[in-house]
Structure formats: structure tokens, C-alpha cells
């Protein structure tokens, strides 16, 4: 595709359920980022993948959050046992190789936990 | 103290005004500085990118970085209603790794 694609665009889930959010980066981009944007807050870093290197997971807020990137392309962010405070927009971005090249963002997945 | 501070506004200006948006930061290790624009319910898009200190100009937009003061600015000349959006500053310690974002300033340009 032409840009970063995220699915679903909206997700409503019940508290305690698990959710999976998908990111399809721009073809050929080796760097992939996940961010969370809560109402009135800036973008909060979650996790960063660069090529075949071990991911930087330093931003994951709890062990309920995990992410993987298969084959260096598609990434899935999984939130287990969702809580109401997990409600936010989850944004994915990819860049050719690093922050010195433009990071392109997807439209985000709006997650609502009820 | 948060690593990156940005006044959330909102900021309202008349069409044609010069807009000044600012961020301060606390970590002297930041070397890469960016400004993103985010329209409602859209992902952020990169506006300006600067490495280390100095100025960079692109059309109506000018980005300034003062590392000695840990202060970055974005100036918008001849502002247009289409500039109405949230502007986010972002910075990184190195060429690879995560970006640290400010909270964003909501700008409204009135016709």
C-alpha cells in the first residue's frame, strides 16, 4: 500500500478481554514504532522495532502489553486483560531506517474499553 | 519534570498572522528535532526536521533549535485556516530509536 495501514480503525471491547491491533508498514521500511495517544496527552512511546535487532520495549506500560513483528513487516500489538485506562488511540509509524528519515504514521486504532 | 514540555494552548490567531510555537526540553542528549502536524482523527505528519542547533526554512515554516537553552520553535508565516491543527514537537537522542513527543499545541487560524 501507499502508506502505513492500521486495523481496525475503531475497537470497542469489554474490560478484561484481550485485543490485537495490527500495523502494516510501508514496504521496505525497516523501522517500526508503536505509540499511544490519550485524550489531552502527547504521543507516548510504547515499542520500537529496527530490522532484526531486539526491539526496544522500554515504553510498554505493563506486562499486559506485548508486540511482535513477523518477517520484518507486519506488526501486532496485543493488550491482555484490557483495563479502562487502556482506552486511547494507538498509532503505528514506520521509517526507512531511522529517525533521520521521515517516520510515516498510520491513522491509528481508537480503542475504547467499556 | 517531563522530558519535553509544550504549551497545549489552544492558540487562536487571525488569518495572515505569524504563529510561534515552542517546546522546551531537559535532556541535553537530544540531537534530532522534529515538528509534526496532526489534523483531527488523523495520524501526525512530519513538517520540519532539524539536526542539532540552527534554523531551517521551508516555505512558510521556519524551525529553530537552541541547544544551549534547550528550546525549539516553529514559526508559521502568513498563517492560513488550513494550518488549523495540533502541532507536536518531537525529539530523539540518536538517529535510531524512539521519538519523545510534546503534548501538542492546538492552533486555530480564523478567516
PDB file of C-alpha atoms in Angstrom:
ATOM      1  CA  UNK A   1       0.000   0.000   0.000  1.00  0.00           C
ATOM      2  CA  UNK A   2       0.952   3.631  -0.286  1.00  0.00           C
ATOM      3  CA  UNK A   3       1.018   4.361   3.422  1.00  0.00           C
ATOM      4  CA  UNK A   4       1.002   2.790   6.867  1.00  0.00           C
ATOM      5  CA  UNK A   5      -2.177   0.826   7.339  1.00  0.00           C
ATOM      6  CA  UNK A   6      -3.695   0.066  10.733  1.00  0.00           C
ATOM      7  CA  UNK A   7      -6.629  -2.138  11.580  1.00  0.00           C
ATOM      8  CA  UNK A   8      -9.168  -1.998  12.965  1.00  0.00           C
ATOM      9  CA  UNK A   9      -9.745   1.748  12.848  1.00  0.00           C
ATOM     10  CA  UNK A  10     -12.046   1.500  15.854  1.00  0.00           C
ATOM     11  CA  UNK A  11     -12.344  -1.171  18.517  1.00  0.00           C
ATOM     12  CA  UNK A  12     -14.729  -1.345  21.458  1.00  0.00           C
ATOM     13  CA  UNK A  13     -14.000  -4.117  23.919  1.00  0.00           C
ATOM     14  CA  UNK A  14     -15.147  -5.167  27.335  1.00  0.00           C
ATOM     15  CA  UNK A  15     -12.879  -4.774  30.333  1.00  0.00           C
ATOM     16  CA  UNK A  16     -10.833  -7.913  30.847  1.00  0.00           C
ATOM     17  CA  UNK A  17     -10.827  -9.030  27.211  1.00  0.00           C
ATOM     18  CA  UNK A  18      -7.699  -9.295  25.063  1.00  0.00           C
ATOM     19  CA  UNK A  19      -7.283  -7.194  21.897  1.00  0.00           C
ATOM     20  CA  UNK A  20      -4.941  -7.330  18.935  1.00  0.00           C
ATOM     21  CA  UNK A  21      -4.087  -4.260  16.891  1.00  0.00           C
ATOM     22  CA  UNK A  22      -2.418  -4.625  13.516  1.00  0.00           C
ATOM     23  CA  UNK A  23       0.048  -2.407  11.680  1.00  0.00           C
ATOM     24  CA  UNK A  24       1.103  -2.878   8.076  1.00  0.00           C
ATOM     25  CA  UNK A  25       4.112  -0.592   7.477  1.00  0.00           C
ATOM     26  CA  UNK A  26       5.283   0.890   4.208  1.00  0.00           C
ATOM     27  CA  UNK A  27       7.035  -1.755   2.154  1.00  0.00           C
ATOM     28  CA  UNK A  28      10.799  -1.701   2.648  1.00  0.00           C
ATOM     29  CA  UNK A  29      10.712   0.295   5.885  1.00  0.00           C
ATOM     30  CA  UNK A  30      12.902  -1.374   8.481  1.00  0.00           C
ATOM     31  CA  UNK A  31      11.946   0.752  11.499  1.00  0.00           C
ATOM     32  CA  UNK A  32       8.506   0.434  13.087  1.00  0.00           C
ATOM     33  CA  UNK A  33       7.144   2.283  16.110  1.00  0.00           C
ATOM     34  CA  UNK A  34       4.050   1.976  18.281  1.00  0.00           C
ATOM     35  CA  UNK A  35       2.752   4.984  20.191  1.00  0.00           C
ATOM     36  CA  UNK A  36      -0.296   5.605  22.361  1.00  0.00           C
ATOM     37  CA  UNK A  37      -2.176   8.925  22.377  1.00  0.00           C
ATOM     38  CA  UNK A  38      -4.618   9.553  25.185  1.00  0.00           C
ATOM     39  CA  UNK A  39      -7.023  12.494  25.284  1.00  0.00           C
ATOM     40  CA  UNK A  40      -5.099  15.688  26.005  1.00  0.00           C
ATOM     41  CA  UNK A  41      -1.788  13.869  26.047  1.00  0.00           C
ATOM     42  CA  UNK A  42       1.060  13.719  23.603  1.00  0.00           C
ATOM     43  CA  UNK A  43       2.244  10.566  21.946  1.00  0.00           C
ATOM     44  CA  UNK A  44       3.565   8.050  24.455  1.00  0.00           C
ATOM     45  CA  UNK A  45       6.236   5.720  23.111  1.00  0.00           C
ATOM     46  CA  UNK A  46       5.465   2.026  23.506  1.00  0.00           C
ATOM     47  CA  UNK A  47       7.859  -0.089  21.448  1.00  0.00           C
ATOM     48  CA  UNK A  48      10.343   0.223  18.573  1.00  0.00           C
ATOM     49  CA  UNK A  49      11.500  -2.393  16.061  1.00  0.00           C
ATOM     50  CA  UNK A  50      14.603  -1.880  13.904  1.00  0.00           C
ATOM     51  CA  UNK A  51      15.403  -4.553  11.371  1.00  0.00           C
ATOM     52  CA  UNK A  52      16.455  -7.807  13.004  1.00  0.00           C
ATOM     53  CA  UNK A  53      17.621  -6.154  16.232  1.00  0.00           C
ATOM     54  CA  UNK A  54      15.974  -6.861  19.552  1.00  0.00           C
ATOM     55  CA  UNK A  55      13.035  -4.465  19.957  1.00  0.00           C
ATOM     56  CA  UNK A  56      13.172  -1.550  22.384  1.00  0.00           C
ATOM     57  CA  UNK A  57      10.305  -2.396  24.740  1.00  0.00           C
ATOM     58  CA  UNK A  58      11.128   0.269  27.308  1.00  0.00           C
ATOM     59  CA  UNK A  59       7.853   2.141  26.766  1.00  0.00           C
ATOM     60  CA  UNK A  60       5.438  -0.723  27.362  1.00  0.00           C
ATOM     61  CA  UNK A  61       3.401   0.317  30.438  1.00  0.00           C
ATOM     62  CA  UNK A  62       2.842  -3.163  31.868  1.00  0.00           C
ATOM     63  CA  UNK A  63       3.338  -6.842  31.126  1.00  0.00           C
ATOM     64  CA  UNK A  64      -0.207  -6.898  29.711  1.00  0.00           C
ATOM     65  CA  UNK A  65       1.223  -5.204  26.629  1.00  0.00           C
ATOM     66  CA  UNK A  66       3.287  -7.064  24.054  1.00  0.00           C
ATOM     67  CA  UNK A  67       4.127  -6.663  20.391  1.00  0.00           C
ATOM     68  CA  UNK A  68       5.714  -8.691  17.679  1.00  0.00           C
ATOM     69  CA  UNK A  69       6.835  -8.063  14.160  1.00  0.00           C
ATOM     70  CA  UNK A  70       6.736 -11.013  11.827  1.00  0.00           C
ATOM     71  CA  UNK A  71       9.140 -11.272   8.920  1.00  0.00           C
ATOM     72  CA  UNK A  72      10.264  -7.713   9.428  1.00  0.00           C
ATOM     73  CA  UNK A  73       6.961  -6.408   8.123  1.00  0.00           C
ATOM     74  CA  UNK A  74       3.534  -6.591   9.773  1.00  0.00           C
ATOM     75  CA  UNK A  75       3.363  -5.870  13.500  1.00  0.00           C
ATOM     76  CA  UNK A  76       0.739  -6.810  16.056  1.00  0.00           C
ATOM     77  CA  UNK A  77       0.269  -5.037  19.382  1.00  0.00           C
ATOM     78  CA  UNK A  78      -1.547  -7.206  21.920  1.00  0.00           C
ATOM     79  CA  UNK A  79      -3.166  -5.934  25.096  1.00  0.00           C
ATOM     80  CA  UNK A  80      -4.253  -8.649  27.521  1.00  0.00           C
ATOM     81  CA  UNK A  81      -6.941  -8.243  30.159  1.00  0.00           C
ATOM     82  CA  UNK A  82      -7.790  -4.736  28.977  1.00  0.00           C
ATOM     83  CA  UNK A  83      -8.487  -2.004  31.517  1.00  0.00           C
ATOM     84  CA  UNK A  84     -10.423   1.240  31.077  1.00  0.00           C
ATOM     85  CA  UNK A  85      -7.178   3.235  31.278  1.00  0.00           C
ATOM     86  CA  UNK A  86      -6.038   1.432  28.121  1.00  0.00           C
ATOM     87  CA  UNK A  87      -8.603   3.451  26.155  1.00  0.00           C
ATOM     88  CA  UNK A  88      -6.621   5.597  23.709  1.00  0.00           C
ATOM     89  CA  UNK A  89      -5.610   5.929  20.081  1.00  0.00           C
ATOM     90  CA  UNK A  90      -2.811   3.521  19.214  1.00  0.00           C
ATOM     91  CA  UNK A  91      -0.602   4.853  16.440  1.00  0.00           C
ATOM     92  CA  UNK A  92       1.910   2.955  14.372  1.00  0.00           C
ATOM     93  CA  UNK A  93       4.685   4.569  12.331  1.00  0.00           C
ATOM     94  CA  UNK A  94       7.392   3.278  10.039  1.00  0.00           C
ATOM     95  CA  UNK A  95      10.524   4.817   8.601  1.00  0.00           C
ATOM     96  CA  UNK A  96      13.088   3.700   6.055  1.00  0.00           C
ATOM     97  CA  UNK A  97      15.752   3.048   8.642  1.00  0.00           C
ATOM     98  CA  UNK A  98      15.875   5.585  11.453  1.00  0.00           C
ATOM     99  CA  UNK A  99      14.506   8.822  12.832  1.00  0.00           C
ATOM    100  CA  UNK A 100      16.823  10.693  10.489  1.00  0.00           C
ATOM    101  CA  UNK A 101      14.394   9.746   7.766  1.00  0.00           C
ATOM    102  CA  UNK A 102      10.725  10.632   7.949  1.00  0.00           C
ATOM    103  CA  UNK A 103       8.533   8.473  10.155  1.00  0.00           C
ATOM    104  CA  UNK A 104       5.146   7.989   8.478  1.00  0.00           C
ATOM    105  CA  UNK A 105       2.194   7.456  10.766  1.00  0.00           C
ATOM    106  CA  UNK A 106      -0.930   5.427  10.203  1.00  0.00           C
ATOM    107  CA  UNK A 107      -4.399   6.725  11.029  1.00  0.00           C
ATOM    108  CA  UNK A 108      -4.417   4.891  14.336  1.00  0.00           C
ATOM    109  CA  UNK A 109      -6.736   2.458  16.083  1.00  0.00           C
ATOM    110  CA  UNK A 110      -9.154   4.073  18.505  1.00  0.00           C
ATOM    111  CA  UNK A 111      -9.563   1.621  21.389  1.00  0.00           C
ATOM    112  CA  UNK A 112     -12.406   2.012  23.846  1.00  0.00           C
ATOM    113  CA  UNK A 113     -12.599  -0.279  26.859  1.00  0.00           C
ATOM    114  CA  UNK A 114     -16.046  -0.355  28.469  1.00  0.00           C
TER     115      UNK A 114
ATOM    116  CA  UNK B   1       9.920  17.276  35.162  1.00  0.00           C
ATOM    117  CA  UNK B   2       8.820  15.827  31.844  1.00  0.00           C
ATOM    118  CA  UNK B   3      11.496  15.424  29.213  1.00  0.00           C
ATOM    119  CA  UNK B   4       9.619  17.620  26.740  1.00  0.00           C
ATOM    120  CA  UNK B   5       7.288  20.475  27.705  1.00  0.00           C
ATOM    121  CA  UNK B   6       4.856  22.077  25.271  1.00  0.00           C
ATOM    122  CA  UNK B   7       2.051  24.535  25.983  1.00  0.00           C
ATOM    123  CA  UNK B   8      -1.179  22.817  24.878  1.00  0.00           C
ATOM    124  CA  UNK B   9      -2.915  26.092  24.028  1.00  0.00           C
ATOM    125  CA  UNK B  10      -5.379  26.432  22.445  1.00  0.00           C
ATOM    126  CA  UNK B  11      -3.906  29.198  20.336  1.00  0.00           C
ATOM    127  CA  UNK B  12      -6.223  31.251  18.154  1.00  0.00           C
ATOM    128  CA  UNK B  13      -4.896  33.727  15.585  1.00  0.00           C
ATOM    129  CA  UNK B  14      -6.356  35.664  12.637  1.00  0.00           C
ATOM    130  CA  UNK B  15      -5.516  34.631   9.101  1.00  0.00           C
ATOM    131  CA  UNK B  16      -2.217  36.117   7.955  1.00  0.00           C
ATOM    132  CA  UNK B  17      -0.681  36.273  11.439  1.00  0.00           C
ATOM    133  CA  UNK B  18       2.740  34.964  12.322  1.00  0.00           C
ATOM    134  CA  UNK B  19       2.469  31.980  14.663  1.00  0.00           C
ATOM    135  CA  UNK B  20       5.160  30.982  17.135  1.00  0.00           C
ATOM    136  CA  UNK B  21       5.083  27.511  18.679  1.00  0.00           C
ATOM    137  CA  UNK B  22       7.630  26.368  21.243  1.00  0.00           C
ATOM    138  CA  UNK B  23       8.937  23.430  23.211  1.00  0.00           C
ATOM    139  CA  UNK B  24      11.478  23.145  25.984  1.00  0.00           C
ATOM    140  CA  UNK B  25      13.318  20.009  26.939  1.00  0.00           C
ATOM    141  CA  UNK B  26      15.506  18.814  29.753  1.00  0.00           C
ATOM    142  CA  UNK B  27      17.731  16.143  28.205  1.00  0.00           C
ATOM    143  CA  UNK B  28      20.862  17.615  26.630  1.00  0.00           C
ATOM    144  CA  UNK B  29      21.399  14.327  24.759  1.00  0.00           C
ATOM    145  CA  UNK B  30      18.638  15.149  22.258  1.00  0.00           C
ATOM    146  CA  UNK B  31      20.128  15.820  18.832  1.00  0.00           C
ATOM    147  CA  UNK B  32      17.275  15.343  16.360  1.00  0.00           C
ATOM    148  CA  UNK B  33      14.305  17.702  16.491  1.00  0.00           C
ATOM    149  CA  UNK B  34      11.059  17.489  14.578  1.00  0.00           C
ATOM    150  CA  UNK B  35       7.719  19.199  14.247  1.00  0.00           C
ATOM    151  CA  UNK B  36       4.650  17.207  13.324  1.00  0.00           C
ATOM    152  CA  UNK B  37       1.199  18.448  12.328  1.00  0.00           C
ATOM    153  CA  UNK B  38      -1.846  16.429  13.283  1.00  0.00           C
ATOM    154  CA  UNK B  39      -5.322  17.074  11.942  1.00  0.00           C
ATOM    155  CA  UNK B  40      -8.297  15.803  13.896  1.00  0.00           C
ATOM    156  CA  UNK B  41      -8.628  11.992  13.778  1.00  0.00           C
ATOM    157  CA  UNK B  42      -5.547  11.668  11.579  1.00  0.00           C
ATOM    158  CA  UNK B  43      -2.018  10.450  12.207  1.00  0.00           C
ATOM    159  CA  UNK B  44       0.763  13.026  12.665  1.00  0.00           C
ATOM    160  CA  UNK B  45       2.674  14.133   9.552  1.00  0.00           C
ATOM    161  CA  UNK B  46       6.227  15.435   9.566  1.00  0.00           C
ATOM    162  CA  UNK B  47       6.571  19.166   8.870  1.00  0.00           C
ATOM    163  CA  UNK B  48      10.148  20.016   9.732  1.00  0.00           C
ATOM    164  CA  UNK B  49      13.257  18.085  10.710  1.00  0.00           C
ATOM    165  CA  UNK B  50      16.433  19.593  12.187  1.00  0.00           C
ATOM    166  CA  UNK B  51      19.652  18.042  13.376  1.00  0.00           C
ATOM    167  CA  UNK B  52      21.416  19.827  16.251  1.00  0.00           C
ATOM    168  CA  UNK B  53      21.236  23.633  16.567  1.00  0.00           C
ATOM    169  CA  UNK B  54      20.304  26.134  13.904  1.00  0.00           C
ATOM    170  CA  UNK B  55      17.493  27.271  11.673  1.00  0.00           C
ATOM    171  CA  UNK B  56      15.695  25.567   8.838  1.00  0.00           C
ATOM    172  CA  UNK B  57      13.204  27.159   6.485  1.00  0.00           C
ATOM    173  CA  UNK B  58      10.645  25.506   4.238  1.00  0.00           C
ATOM    174  CA  UNK B  59       8.146  27.792   2.574  1.00  0.00           C
ATOM    175  CA  UNK B  60       6.065  29.499   5.268  1.00  0.00           C
ATOM    176  CA  UNK B  61       7.589  27.352   8.021  1.00  0.00           C
ATOM    177  CA  UNK B  62      10.811  28.018   9.957  1.00  0.00           C
ATOM    178  CA  UNK B  63      12.196  25.727  12.640  1.00  0.00           C
ATOM    179  CA  UNK B  64      14.756  26.935  15.163  1.00  0.00           C
ATOM    180  CA  UNK B  65      16.774  24.912  17.644  1.00  0.00           C
ATOM    181  CA  UNK B  66      18.744  26.477  20.501  1.00  0.00           C
ATOM    182  CA  UNK B  67      20.514  23.619  22.266  1.00  0.00           C
ATOM    183  CA  UNK B  68      22.185  25.939  24.784  1.00  0.00           C
ATOM    184  CA  UNK B  69      18.738  26.969  26.041  1.00  0.00           C
ATOM    185  CA  UNK B  70      17.119  23.584  25.334  1.00  0.00           C
ATOM    186  CA  UNK B  71      14.429  25.399  23.378  1.00  0.00           C
ATOM    187  CA  UNK B  72      12.936  24.759  19.958  1.00  0.00           C
ATOM    188  CA  UNK B  73      10.496  26.845  17.953  1.00  0.00           C
ATOM    189  CA  UNK B  74       8.319  26.600  14.883  1.00  0.00           C
ATOM    190  CA  UNK B  75       7.257  29.798  13.121  1.00  0.00           C
ATOM    191  CA  UNK B  76       4.420  29.884  10.611  1.00  0.00           C
ATOM    192  CA  UNK B  77       4.256  32.982   8.397  1.00  0.00           C
ATOM    193  CA  UNK B  78       1.087  34.190   6.682  1.00  0.00           C
ATOM    194  CA  UNK B  79      -0.969  31.627   8.573  1.00  0.00           C
ATOM    195  CA  UNK B  80      -3.945  30.100   6.754  1.00  0.00           C
ATOM    196  CA  UNK B  81      -7.148  28.461   8.038  1.00  0.00           C
ATOM    197  CA  UNK B  82      -5.770  25.197   6.631  1.00  0.00           C
ATOM    198  CA  UNK B  83      -2.946  25.455   9.193  1.00  0.00           C
ATOM    199  CA  UNK B  84      -5.511  24.829  11.941  1.00  0.00           C
ATOM    200  CA  UNK B  85      -4.319  21.624  13.581  1.00  0.00           C
ATOM    201  CA  UNK B  86      -2.380  20.324  16.559  1.00  0.00           C
ATOM    202  CA  UNK B  87       1.379  20.822  16.311  1.00  0.00           C
ATOM    203  CA  UNK B  88       3.616  18.340  18.095  1.00  0.00           C
ATOM    204  CA  UNK B  89       7.296  18.742  18.742  1.00  0.00           C
ATOM    205  CA  UNK B  90       9.392  15.574  18.872  1.00  0.00           C
ATOM    206  CA  UNK B  91      12.996  14.784  19.560  1.00  0.00           C
ATOM    207  CA  UNK B  92      15.401  11.875  19.664  1.00  0.00           C
ATOM    208  CA  UNK B  93      18.745  11.136  21.275  1.00  0.00           C
ATOM    209  CA  UNK B  94      20.149   9.360  18.275  1.00  0.00           C
ATOM    210  CA  UNK B  95      19.461   8.594  14.673  1.00  0.00           C
ATOM    211  CA  UNK B  96      17.861   5.328  15.688  1.00  0.00           C
ATOM    212  CA  UNK B  97      15.407   4.873  18.474  1.00  0.00           C
ATOM    213  CA  UNK B  98      12.175   6.275  19.726  1.00  0.00           C
ATOM    214  CA  UNK B  99      10.883   9.804  19.387  1.00  0.00           C
ATOM    215  CA  UNK B 100       9.847  11.719  22.517  1.00  0.00           C
ATOM    216  CA  UNK B 101       6.844  13.938  21.830  1.00  0.00           C
ATOM    217  CA  UNK B 102       5.455  17.044  23.461  1.00  0.00           C
ATOM    218  CA  UNK B 103       1.736  17.108  24.297  1.00  0.00           C
ATOM    219  CA  UNK B 104       0.979  19.252  21.258  1.00  0.00           C
ATOM    220  CA  UNK B 105      -0.360  22.788  20.785  1.00  0.00           C
ATOM    221  CA  UNK B 106      -3.798  23.169  19.241  1.00  0.00           C
ATOM    222  CA  UNK B 107      -3.794  26.021  16.716  1.00  0.00           C
ATOM    223  CA  UNK B 108      -6.834  27.656  15.196  1.00  0.00           C
ATOM    224  CA  UNK B 109      -6.443  30.184  12.368  1.00  0.00           C
ATOM    225  CA  UNK B 110      -9.594  32.255  11.910  1.00  0.00           C
ATOM    226  CA  UNK B 111     -10.504  33.561   8.427  1.00  0.00           C
TER     227      UNK B 111
END
